[in-house]
Each structure stands twice: as structure tokens, then as C-alpha cells.
Amino acid sequence: MTRTTVVIASRNRATSLVRTLAHLSELAAPVILVDNGSTDDTVLRVRREFPEVEVLEAGANLGAVARNHGVRVARTPYVAFSDDDSWWAPDAFERSEPILDEHPDLAVIAARTLVGPAEVPDPITSLLRDSPLGDGVAGPAVLGFMACSAIVRRQAFLEVGGFSPVLFFRGEESLLSWDLAAAGWALCYVEDVVAHHHPAAERAPDGDIVERRNAVLATWMRRPVHRAVAASLKDPAAFRAAVPRLRQALRQRRALPKHLEAQIRKASERPPRDG
């Protein structure tokens, strides 16, 4: 029996979610669905077609924070996140669990993400593989990941509070990465652990500005003030979008250790790749 639970947060994506659950059923792993207040037949279909899936009804759209509820309910030491349009390779947990067992300070495995039927590597894959932070405990050390292709150590995730409600959704992984690293946990990219992502052709039209907003908010929450000011001036539209959440962000401000701030600068200011 696997020691990894799959946690999915979803809202009004019943058809896509059912496809994902069909793939995940091949893993014989426990699955927890946190429904973010769906108004379609998501909950009904999952309970009818996948009775083995544990369904938590949030009753409202909690964004990425819904995953936190799933992690708390999980009864395994490791948790793999999926979105309603992503799933794990059949051998993913056979490969990830021994690595996490061997490295008790490893909090996150960032997997290789293959996109669509053609299984094209997601652009983030090369960034993680070629991380300027060098070798970590189990692969290239990283300070970021995609939630839909990450496996976390439950203890570490809960210790730092999981995903932040300030950010709600999109780009929420960076802040969590920083908090884990600040708490002394390691994060690594592992090429041999694979997740599949089949995103819908149409994406939320406001996704870009929300992700940029969250980047500004995360900077105000953790990085030096001059960095936060510079980020806000560089992207005025993102700062304007961040203003309604800025007071809440500042209440949760905690400066990162100097060595970690240096690593963030190194990771974000890398020179462009040739070609």
C-alpha cells in the first residue's frame, strides 16, 4: 500500500476531474478531493463514480487553501498534489517514497511535468533541472515548484502552515517554498518522478494579473522592503491589484534569513539560457 495520499482541490470541473480520478485509480493510493463550492455536479459524480475517494466539501471557494484541509485529513506521511487536469505516472510514488524515506530533511519533490498527449516537458522543467542553486539532497535544489506536480512531506507542510490565504490562488508555491526553506527543509527536483498535466485550451483571462499580484504580495510578505518597493514600481498594475490584500500581507510579514534571500536573488536573477 502506498504511503502517499493524493489531494485535489477543484471547483466546477466535473468532466476534467473524472478523467483525472480515472488515471489516479491506477495508483491504488488514497485520494482526497476538496470541493471548492462547486455549483455543478462535481460532488455527486465523484461520490457515485469513485466511492473510494474521500470528499470534503469546503462550501465556498477557498482557492489553494483548500489543499491545506486535504493535507490535514490525510493519514499518510507524504502527500502528492494533483489538479483536476493532472495526474501521476503509475510508478511515481514507488520512486518518490524511498527518496523521501532516505532524506528526512526533504520537504518537497518537484516532479518532471509532461504536458498534453504529446508529453512535452513543461517549460518549468528545464528551469528546475538547471537550477542555479546547485545539487540538493536528492537532486537539483529548488525554491519553487508547480503544485500539480509536487509531492510534500506532510509534517513539513503543516509545520509552516501550508498555502497562504493571502494569495488565494496562482503562484502560491513560491511563498510556501520560501517558508519551508526558512524552516530548514530541503526542496529538490527529481527527474525520475513524473506527473502528467492536460490543461484545458481555455484558461482564466485574469490568470496573468493574479499571478503577478501574488508575486508582489509574496515579496512584501517575506523579502526586504527595498525589494518589495522595486517589485511594486516595476509592475504598477500588479501592485494596484495587490492593494486590497496588502494590509493582510503586511500583518503576516516575516523577513527571510539573509542566506535564503541571497538564494532567491541567485535563482531569480540567473542569466538567460543560450538559444
PDB file of C-alpha atoms in Angstrom:
ATOM      1  CA  MET A   1       0.000   0.000   0.000  1.00  0.00           C
ATOM      2  CA  THR A   2       1.366   3.394  -0.930  1.00  0.00           C
ATOM      3  CA  ARG A   3       2.254   5.846   1.836  1.00  0.00           C
ATOM      4  CA  THR A   4       1.267   8.816  -0.306  1.00  0.00           C
ATOM      5  CA  THR A   5      -2.169  10.437  -0.422  1.00  0.00           C
ATOM      6  CA  VAL A   6      -3.289  12.444  -3.444  1.00  0.00           C
ATOM      7  CA  VAL A   7      -5.014  15.725  -2.577  1.00  0.00           C
ATOM      8  CA  ILE A   8      -7.038  17.584  -5.212  1.00  0.00           C
ATOM      9  CA  ALA A   9      -8.787  20.937  -4.921  1.00  0.00           C
ATOM     10  CA  SER A  10     -11.415  21.500  -7.608  1.00  0.00           C
ATOM     11  CA  ARG A  11     -14.360  23.705  -8.479  1.00  0.00           C
ATOM     12  CA  ASN A  12     -16.904  23.240 -11.288  1.00  0.00           C
ATOM     13  CA  ARG A  13     -14.660  20.994 -13.386  1.00  0.00           C
ATOM     14  CA  ALA A  14     -16.538  17.690 -13.102  1.00  0.00           C
ATOM     15  CA  THR A  15     -15.689  16.275 -16.536  1.00  0.00           C
ATOM     16  CA  SER A  16     -11.986  17.007 -16.262  1.00  0.00           C
ATOM     17  CA  LEU A  17     -11.880  15.810 -12.658  1.00  0.00           C
ATOM     18  CA  VAL A  18     -13.493  12.468 -13.504  1.00  0.00           C
ATOM     19  CA  ARG A  19     -10.814  11.866 -16.142  1.00  0.00           C
ATOM     20  CA  THR A  20      -8.115  12.664 -13.595  1.00  0.00           C
ATOM     21  CA  LEU A  21      -9.611  10.326 -10.998  1.00  0.00           C
ATOM     22  CA  ALA A  22      -9.745   7.517 -13.558  1.00  0.00           C
ATOM     23  CA  HIS A  23      -5.981   7.880 -14.090  1.00  0.00           C
ATOM     24  CA  LEU A  24      -5.262   8.130 -10.375  1.00  0.00           C
ATOM     25  CA  SER A  25      -7.202   4.942  -9.699  1.00  0.00           C
ATOM     26  CA  GLU A  26      -4.301   3.062 -11.316  1.00  0.00           C
ATOM     27  CA  LEU A  27      -2.055   4.044  -8.400  1.00  0.00           C
ATOM     28  CA  ALA A  28      -4.098   2.390  -5.635  1.00  0.00           C
ATOM     29  CA  ALA A  29      -3.388   5.444  -3.491  1.00  0.00           C
ATOM     30  CA  PRO A  30      -5.866   7.178  -1.187  1.00  0.00           C
ATOM     31  CA  VAL A  31      -7.383  10.275  -2.811  1.00  0.00           C
ATOM     32  CA  ILE A  32      -8.932  13.250  -1.044  1.00  0.00           C
ATOM     33  CA  LEU A  33     -10.994  15.730  -3.034  1.00  0.00           C
ATOM     34  CA  VAL A  34     -11.625  19.135  -1.503  1.00  0.00           C
ATOM     35  CA  ASP A  35     -14.506  20.668  -3.400  1.00  0.00           C
ATOM     36  CA  ASN A  36     -14.289  24.458  -3.520  1.00  0.00           C
ATOM     37  CA  GLY A  37     -18.027  25.160  -3.505  1.00  0.00           C
ATOM     38  CA  SER A  38     -18.864  23.668  -6.904  1.00  0.00           C
ATOM     39  CA  THR A  39     -22.254  24.545  -8.349  1.00  0.00           C
ATOM     40  CA  ASP A  40     -22.154  21.786 -10.965  1.00  0.00           C
ATOM     41  CA  ASP A  41     -22.499  18.050 -10.307  1.00  0.00           C
ATOM     42  CA  THR A  42     -18.886  17.536  -9.200  1.00  0.00           C
ATOM     43  CA  VAL A  43     -19.615  16.128  -5.746  1.00  0.00           C
ATOM     44  CA  LEU A  44     -22.486  13.942  -6.947  1.00  0.00           C
ATOM     45  CA  ARG A  45     -20.458  12.418  -9.794  1.00  0.00           C
ATOM     46  CA  VAL A  46     -17.393  11.731  -7.699  1.00  0.00           C
ATOM     47  CA  ARG A  47     -19.362  10.068  -4.935  1.00  0.00           C
ATOM     48  CA  ARG A  48     -21.260   7.979  -7.480  1.00  0.00           C
ATOM     49  CA  GLU A  49     -18.398   7.034  -9.813  1.00  0.00           C
ATOM     50  CA  PHE A  50     -15.476   6.980  -7.336  1.00  0.00           C
ATOM     51  CA  PRO A  51     -16.885   5.992  -3.927  1.00  0.00           C
ATOM     52  CA  GLU A  52     -13.368   5.271  -2.670  1.00  0.00           C
ATOM     53  CA  VAL A  53     -12.454   8.974  -2.944  1.00  0.00           C
ATOM     54  CA  GLU A  54     -12.838  10.916   0.298  1.00  0.00           C
ATOM     55  CA  VAL A  55     -14.783  14.107  -0.471  1.00  0.00           C
ATOM     56  CA  LEU A  56     -14.512  17.218   1.688  1.00  0.00           C
ATOM     57  CA  GLU A  57     -16.993  19.963   0.867  1.00  0.00           C
ATOM     58  CA  ALA A  58     -15.469  23.359   1.626  1.00  0.00           C
ATOM     59  CA  GLY A  59     -18.787  25.119   0.996  1.00  0.00           C
ATOM     60  CA  ALA A  60     -17.018  28.081  -0.596  1.00  0.00           C
ATOM     61  CA  ASN A  61     -14.130  28.765  -2.938  1.00  0.00           C
ATOM     62  CA  LEU A  62     -11.032  28.688  -0.731  1.00  0.00           C
ATOM     63  CA  GLY A  63      -8.546  28.685  -3.598  1.00  0.00           C
ATOM     64  CA  ALA A  64      -5.242  26.950  -2.881  1.00  0.00           C
ATOM     65  CA  VAL A  65      -6.010  26.890   0.846  1.00  0.00           C
ATOM     66  CA  ALA A  66      -8.416  24.023   0.129  1.00  0.00           C
ATOM     67  CA  ARG A  67      -5.356  21.827  -0.279  1.00  0.00           C
ATOM     68  CA  ASN A  68      -4.406  22.578   3.336  1.00  0.00           C
ATOM     69  CA  HIS A  69      -7.637  20.945   4.509  1.00  0.00           C
ATOM     70  CA  GLY A  70      -6.873  17.856   2.456  1.00  0.00           C
ATOM     71  CA  VAL A  71      -3.370  17.574   3.884  1.00  0.00           C
ATOM     72  CA  ARG A  72      -4.672  17.828   7.440  1.00  0.00           C
ATOM     73  CA  VAL A  73      -7.111  14.976   6.824  1.00  0.00           C
ATOM     74  CA  ALA A  74      -4.519  12.762   5.088  1.00  0.00           C
ATOM     75  CA  ARG A  75      -3.247   9.840   7.140  1.00  0.00           C
ATOM     76  CA  THR A  76      -0.023   9.161   5.227  1.00  0.00           C
ATOM     77  CA  PRO A  77       3.407  10.772   5.727  1.00  0.00           C
ATOM     78  CA  TYR A  78       3.530  12.050   2.137  1.00  0.00           C
ATOM     79  CA  VAL A  79       1.005  13.983   0.064  1.00  0.00           C
ATOM     80  CA  ALA A  80       1.002  14.426  -3.711  1.00  0.00           C
ATOM     81  CA  PHE A  81      -0.991  17.282  -5.173  1.00  0.00           C
ATOM     82  CA  SER A  82      -2.982  16.958  -8.361  1.00  0.00           C
ATOM     83  CA  ASP A  83      -5.190  19.475 -10.079  1.00  0.00           C
ATOM     84  CA  ASP A  84      -8.410  18.395 -11.762  1.00  0.00           C
ATOM     85  CA  ASP A  85      -6.455  18.247 -15.031  1.00  0.00           C
ATOM     86  CA  SER A  86      -3.309  16.454 -13.846  1.00  0.00           C
ATOM     87  CA  TRP A  87      -2.323  13.041 -12.538  1.00  0.00           C
ATOM     88  CA  TRP A  88       0.719  10.993 -11.567  1.00  0.00           C
ATOM     89  CA  ALA A  89       2.617   8.356 -13.527  1.00  0.00           C
ATOM     90  CA  PRO A  90       1.860   4.814 -12.322  1.00  0.00           C
ATOM     91  CA  ASP A  91       5.329   4.428 -10.756  1.00  0.00           C
ATOM     92  CA  ALA A  92       5.603   7.952  -9.334  1.00  0.00           C
ATOM     93  CA  PHE A  93       5.139   7.010  -5.689  1.00  0.00           C
ATOM     94  CA  GLU A  94       7.276   3.872  -5.969  1.00  0.00           C
ATOM     95  CA  ARG A  95      10.074   6.240  -6.957  1.00  0.00           C
ATOM     96  CA  SER A  96       9.342   9.143  -4.603  1.00  0.00           C
ATOM     97  CA  GLU A  97       8.725   7.340  -1.319  1.00  0.00           C
ATOM     98  CA  PRO A  98      12.212   5.756  -0.983  1.00  0.00           C
ATOM     99  CA  ILE A  99      13.768   9.156  -1.710  1.00  0.00           C
ATOM    100  CA  LEU A 100      11.699  10.848   0.993  1.00  0.00           C
ATOM    101  CA  ASP A 101      12.449   7.989   3.373  1.00  0.00           C
ATOM    102  CA  GLU A 102      16.181   8.316   2.752  1.00  0.00           C
ATOM    103  CA  HIS A 103      16.228  12.097   3.202  1.00  0.00           C
ATOM    104  CA  PRO A 104      14.195  13.064   6.286  1.00  0.00           C
ATOM    105  CA  ASP A 105      15.003  16.747   5.745  1.00  0.00           C
ATOM    106  CA  LEU A 106      13.441  16.738   2.261  1.00  0.00           C
ATOM    107  CA  ALA A 107      10.075  18.520   2.258  1.00  0.00           C
ATOM    108  CA  VAL A 108       9.249  18.740  -1.455  1.00  0.00           C
ATOM    109  CA  ILE A 109       9.908  16.677  -4.547  1.00  0.00           C
ATOM    110  CA  ALA A 110       9.247  18.770  -7.637  1.00  0.00           C
ATOM    111  CA  ALA A 111       8.482  16.241 -10.371  1.00  0.00           C
ATOM    112  CA  ARG A 112       9.085  16.300 -14.107  1.00  0.00           C
ATOM    113  CA  THR A 113       5.871  17.597 -15.674  1.00  0.00           C
ATOM    114  CA  LEU A 114       4.785  16.297 -19.075  1.00  0.00           C
ATOM    115  CA  VAL A 115       2.073  18.294 -20.825  1.00  0.00           C
ATOM    116  CA  GLY A 116      -0.687  17.012 -23.079  1.00  0.00           C
ATOM    117  CA  PRO A 117      -0.945  13.854 -25.198  1.00  0.00           C
ATOM    118  CA  ALA A 118       2.431  14.628 -26.798  1.00  0.00           C
ATOM    119  CA  GLU A 119       4.003  14.628 -23.291  1.00  0.00           C
ATOM    120  CA  VAL A 120       6.005  17.777 -23.938  1.00  0.00           C
ATOM    121  CA  PRO A 121       8.046  18.849 -20.899  1.00  0.00           C
ATOM    122  CA  ASP A 122       6.540  21.870 -19.205  1.00  0.00           C
ATOM    123  CA  PRO A 123       8.807  24.950 -19.544  1.00  0.00           C
ATOM    124  CA  ILE A 124       9.369  24.922 -15.781  1.00  0.00           C
ATOM    125  CA  THR A 125      11.096  21.546 -16.103  1.00  0.00           C
ATOM    126  CA  SER A 126      14.303  22.922 -17.582  1.00  0.00           C
ATOM    127  CA  LEU A 127      14.356  25.753 -15.033  1.00  0.00           C
ATOM    128  CA  LEU A 128      14.156  23.279 -12.172  1.00  0.00           C
ATOM    129  CA  ARG A 129      16.597  20.821 -13.717  1.00  0.00           C
ATOM    130  CA  ASP A 130      19.161  23.579 -14.340  1.00  0.00           C
ATOM    131  CA  SER A 131      18.638  25.307 -11.002  1.00  0.00           C
ATOM    132  CA  PRO A 132      21.472  27.737 -10.215  1.00  0.00           C
ATOM    133  CA  LEU A 133      21.273  26.646  -6.568  1.00  0.00           C
ATOM    134  CA  GLY A 134      23.279  23.504  -7.356  1.00  0.00           C
ATOM    135  CA  ASP A 135      22.881  19.995  -6.023  1.00  0.00           C
ATOM    136  CA  GLY A 136      20.490  19.382  -3.166  1.00  0.00           C
ATOM    137  CA  VAL A 137      19.967  16.311  -1.022  1.00  0.00           C
ATOM    138  CA  ALA A 138      18.181  14.319  -3.756  1.00  0.00           C
ATOM    139  CA  GLY A 139      18.582  16.338  -6.956  1.00  0.00           C
ATOM    140  CA  PRO A 140      18.909  19.973  -8.002  1.00  0.00           C
ATOM    141  CA  ALA A 141      17.982  22.277  -5.108  1.00  0.00           C
ATOM    142  CA  VAL A 142      14.995  24.492  -5.952  1.00  0.00           C
ATOM    143  CA  LEU A 143      12.973  27.312  -4.419  1.00  0.00           C
ATOM    144  CA  GLY A 144       9.794  26.763  -6.389  1.00  0.00           C
ATOM    145  CA  PHE A 145       7.588  24.109  -7.904  1.00  0.00           C
ATOM    146  CA  MET A 146       4.244  23.526  -9.612  1.00  0.00           C
ATOM    147  CA  ALA A 147       1.648  22.377  -7.122  1.00  0.00           C
ATOM    148  CA  CYS A 148       0.092  19.948  -9.618  1.00  0.00           C
ATOM    149  CA  SER A 149       3.404  18.077  -9.835  1.00  0.00           C
ATOM    150  CA  ALA A 150       4.729  18.243  -6.287  1.00  0.00           C
ATOM    151  CA  ILE A 151       4.941  15.689  -3.508  1.00  0.00           C
ATOM    152  CA  VAL A 152       5.311  17.069   0.003  1.00  0.00           C
ATOM    153  CA  ARG A 153       6.209  15.732   3.399  1.00  0.00           C
ATOM    154  CA  ARG A 154       3.003  16.208   5.378  1.00  0.00           C
ATOM    155  CA  GLN A 155       4.820  17.136   8.588  1.00  0.00           C
ATOM    156  CA  ALA A 156       6.805  19.901   6.896  1.00  0.00           C
ATOM    157  CA  PHE A 157       3.811  21.284   5.023  1.00  0.00           C
ATOM    158  CA  LEU A 158       1.706  21.565   8.169  1.00  0.00           C
ATOM    159  CA  GLU A 159       4.611  22.915  10.201  1.00  0.00           C
ATOM    160  CA  VAL A 160       4.864  26.047   8.048  1.00  0.00           C
ATOM    161  CA  GLY A 161       1.118  26.489   7.603  1.00  0.00           C
ATOM    162  CA  GLY A 162       0.669  25.308   4.020  1.00  0.00           C
ATOM    163  CA  PHE A 163      -0.575  27.644   1.291  1.00  0.00           C
ATOM    164  CA  SER A 164      -1.345  31.225   2.273  1.00  0.00           C
ATOM    165  CA  PRO A 165      -4.923  32.567   2.185  1.00  0.00           C
ATOM    166  CA  VAL A 166      -3.470  35.987   1.333  1.00  0.00           C
ATOM    167  CA  LEU A 167      -2.517  34.750  -2.131  1.00  0.00           C
ATOM    168  CA  PHE A 168      -5.658  32.640  -2.653  1.00  0.00           C
ATOM    169  CA  PHE A 169      -4.590  31.014  -5.939  1.00  0.00           C
ATOM    170  CA  ARG A 170      -1.920  31.206  -8.657  1.00  0.00           C
ATOM    171  CA  GLY A 171       1.767  31.476  -7.918  1.00  0.00           C
ATOM    172  CA  GLU A 172       1.153  30.393  -4.333  1.00  0.00           C
ATOM    173  CA  GLU A 173       4.016  27.894  -4.474  1.00  0.00           C
ATOM    174  CA  SER A 174       6.844  30.446  -4.185  1.00  0.00           C
ATOM    175  CA  LEU A 175       5.847  31.699  -0.751  1.00  0.00           C
ATOM    176  CA  LEU A 176       5.455  28.156   0.549  1.00  0.00           C
ATOM    177  CA  SER A 177       8.874  27.257  -0.880  1.00  0.00           C
ATOM    178  CA  TRP A 178      10.484  30.177   0.922  1.00  0.00           C
ATOM    179  CA  ASP A 179       8.784  29.308   4.201  1.00  0.00           C
ATOM    180  CA  LEU A 180       9.887  25.681   4.001  1.00  0.00           C
ATOM    181  CA  ALA A 181      13.474  26.659   3.228  1.00  0.00           C
ATOM    182  CA  ALA A 182      13.458  29.226   6.037  1.00  0.00           C
ATOM    183  CA  ALA A 183      12.360  26.465   8.421  1.00  0.00           C
ATOM    184  CA  GLY A 184      15.347  24.361   7.373  1.00  0.00           C
ATOM    185  CA  TRP A 185      13.639  22.000   4.936  1.00  0.00           C
ATOM    186  CA  ALA A 186      15.096  20.985   1.578  1.00  0.00           C
ATOM    187  CA  LEU A 187      13.308  21.116  -1.792  1.00  0.00           C
ATOM    188  CA  CYS A 188      14.592  19.219  -4.824  1.00  0.00           C
ATOM    189  CA  TYR A 189      13.738  18.498  -8.436  1.00  0.00           C
ATOM    190  CA  VAL A 190      13.665  14.769  -9.202  1.00  0.00           C
ATOM    191  CA  GLU A 191      13.682  13.864 -12.886  1.00  0.00           C
ATOM    192  CA  ASP A 192      12.527  10.275 -12.431  1.00  0.00           C
ATOM    193  CA  VAL A 193       9.266  11.222 -10.699  1.00  0.00           C
ATOM    194  CA  VAL A 194       6.715  12.149 -13.366  1.00  0.00           C
ATOM    195  CA  ALA A 195       3.377  13.936 -13.380  1.00  0.00           C
ATOM    196  CA  HIS A 196       1.084  14.468 -16.385  1.00  0.00           C
ATOM    197  CA  HIS A 197      -0.730  17.752 -16.983  1.00  0.00           C
ATOM    198  CA  HIS A 198      -3.510  18.137 -19.556  1.00  0.00           C
ATOM    199  CA  PRO A 199      -4.687  21.735 -19.161  1.00  0.00           C
ATOM    200  CA  ALA A 200      -7.798  22.956 -20.899  1.00  0.00           C
ATOM    201  CA  ALA A 201      -7.269  25.050 -24.002  1.00  0.00           C
ATOM    202  CA  GLU A 202      -9.107  27.969 -22.442  1.00  0.00           C
ATOM    203  CA  ARG A 203      -7.593  29.474 -19.321  1.00  0.00           C
ATOM    204  CA  ALA A 204      -8.880  32.095 -16.902  1.00  0.00           C
ATOM    205  CA  PRO A 205      -8.465  35.506 -18.582  1.00  0.00           C
ATOM    206  CA  ASP A 206      -7.307  37.147 -15.353  1.00  0.00           C
ATOM    207  CA  GLY A 207      -4.720  34.496 -14.550  1.00  0.00           C
ATOM    208  CA  ASP A 208      -1.679  36.553 -15.533  1.00  0.00           C
ATOM    209  CA  ILE A 209      -2.500  39.605 -13.438  1.00  0.00           C
ATOM    210  CA  VAL A 210      -3.414  37.441 -10.433  1.00  0.00           C
ATOM    211  CA  GLU A 211      -0.088  35.627 -10.628  1.00  0.00           C
ATOM    212  CA  ARG A 212       1.773  38.937 -10.888  1.00  0.00           C
ATOM    213  CA  ARG A 213      -0.275  40.320  -7.980  1.00  0.00           C
ATOM    214  CA  ASN A 214       0.708  37.353  -5.855  1.00  0.00           C
ATOM    215  CA  ALA A 215       4.368  37.776  -6.732  1.00  0.00           C
ATOM    216  CA  VAL A 216       4.187  41.341  -5.414  1.00  0.00           C
ATOM    217  CA  LEU A 217       2.323  40.263  -2.271  1.00  0.00           C
ATOM    218  CA  ALA A 218       4.794  37.457  -1.544  1.00  0.00           C
ATOM    219  CA  THR A 219       7.664  39.911  -1.903  1.00  0.00           C
ATOM    220  CA  TRP A 220       6.075  42.264   0.632  1.00  0.00           C
ATOM    221  CA  MET A 221       5.453  39.332   2.984  1.00  0.00           C
ATOM    222  CA  ARG A 222       8.998  37.963   3.079  1.00  0.00           C
ATOM    223  CA  ARG A 223      11.657  39.934   1.206  1.00  0.00           C
ATOM    224  CA  PRO A 224      13.493  43.174   2.115  1.00  0.00           C
ATOM    225  CA  VAL A 225      11.407  46.324   1.853  1.00  0.00           C
ATOM    226  CA  HIS A 226      13.540  47.791  -0.918  1.00  0.00           C
ATOM    227  CA  ARG A 227      12.917  44.651  -2.981  1.00  0.00           C
ATOM    228  CA  ALA A 228       9.171  44.921  -2.390  1.00  0.00           C
ATOM    229  CA  VAL A 229       9.161  48.593  -3.363  1.00  0.00           C
ATOM    230  CA  ALA A 230      11.137  47.808  -6.524  1.00  0.00           C
ATOM    231  CA  ALA A 231       8.752  44.985  -7.462  1.00  0.00           C
ATOM    232  CA  SER A 232       5.762  47.282  -6.965  1.00  0.00           C
ATOM    233  CA  LEU A 233       7.242  50.070  -9.065  1.00  0.00           C
ATOM    234  CA  LYS A 234       8.266  47.647 -11.798  1.00  0.00           C
ATOM    235  CA  ASP A 235       4.693  46.353 -12.206  1.00  0.00           C
ATOM    236  CA  PRO A 236       2.198  49.080 -11.210  1.00  0.00           C
ATOM    237  CA  ALA A 237      -0.799  47.067 -12.450  1.00  0.00           C
ATOM    238  CA  ALA A 238       0.152  44.137 -10.236  1.00  0.00           C
ATOM    239  CA  PHE A 239       0.659  46.462  -7.267  1.00  0.00           C
ATOM    240  CA  ARG A 240      -2.770  48.035  -7.788  1.00  0.00           C
ATOM    241  CA  ALA A 241      -4.283  44.539  -7.824  1.00  0.00           C
ATOM    242  CA  ALA A 242      -2.369  43.738  -4.635  1.00  0.00           C
ATOM    243  CA  VAL A 243      -3.507  46.804  -2.665  1.00  0.00           C
ATOM    244  CA  PRO A 244      -6.776  45.275  -1.309  1.00  0.00           C
ATOM    245  CA  ARG A 245      -4.745  42.411   0.205  1.00  0.00           C
ATOM    246  CA  LEU A 246      -1.672  44.404   1.198  1.00  0.00           C
ATOM    247  CA  ARG A 247      -2.675  45.122   4.802  1.00  0.00           C
ATOM    248  CA  GLN A 248      -3.320  41.431   5.396  1.00  0.00           C
ATOM    249  CA  ALA A 249       0.009  40.596   3.751  1.00  0.00           C
ATOM    250  CA  LEU A 250       1.935  43.053   5.923  1.00  0.00           C
ATOM    251  CA  ARG A 251       0.383  41.633   9.082  1.00  0.00           C
ATOM    252  CA  GLN A 252       1.987  38.324   8.132  1.00  0.00           C
ATOM    253  CA  ARG A 253       5.341  39.771   7.129  1.00  0.00           C
ATOM    254  CA  ARG A 254       8.375  37.775   8.301  1.00  0.00           C
ATOM    255  CA  ALA A 255      11.805  38.597   6.907  1.00  0.00           C
ATOM    256  CA  LEU A 256      13.690  35.652   5.466  1.00  0.00           C
ATOM    257  CA  PRO A 257      17.199  34.714   6.632  1.00  0.00           C
ATOM    258  CA  LYS A 258      19.926  36.541   4.711  1.00  0.00           C
ATOM    259  CA  HIS A 259      21.309  33.352   3.180  1.00  0.00           C
ATOM    260  CA  LEU A 260      17.893  32.475   1.806  1.00  0.00           C
ATOM    261  CA  GLU A 261      17.352  35.949   0.366  1.00  0.00           C
ATOM    262  CA  ALA A 262      20.686  35.525  -1.411  1.00  0.00           C
ATOM    263  CA  GLN A 263      19.499  32.215  -2.852  1.00  0.00           C
ATOM    264  CA  ILE A 264      16.249  33.809  -4.079  1.00  0.00           C
ATOM    265  CA  ARG A 265      18.233  36.524  -5.842  1.00  0.00           C
ATOM    266  CA  LYS A 266      20.513  33.914  -7.375  1.00  0.00           C
ATOM    267  CA  ALA A 267      17.548  31.897  -8.628  1.00  0.00           C
ATOM    268  CA  SER A 268      15.610  34.879  -9.973  1.00  0.00           C
ATOM    269  CA  GLU A 269      18.480  36.802 -11.483  1.00  0.00           C
ATOM    270  CA  ARG A 270      20.085  33.983 -13.460  1.00  0.00           C
ATOM    271  CA  PRO A 271      21.339  34.959 -16.928  1.00  0.00           C
ATOM    272  CA  PRO A 272      19.164  33.884 -19.900  1.00  0.00           C
ATOM    273  CA  ARG A 273      19.905  30.464 -21.359  1.00  0.00           C
ATOM    274  CA  ASP A 274      21.698  30.337 -24.690  1.00  0.00           C
ATOM    275  CA  GLY A 275      19.485  29.529 -27.656  1.00  0.00           C
TER     276      GLY A 275
END
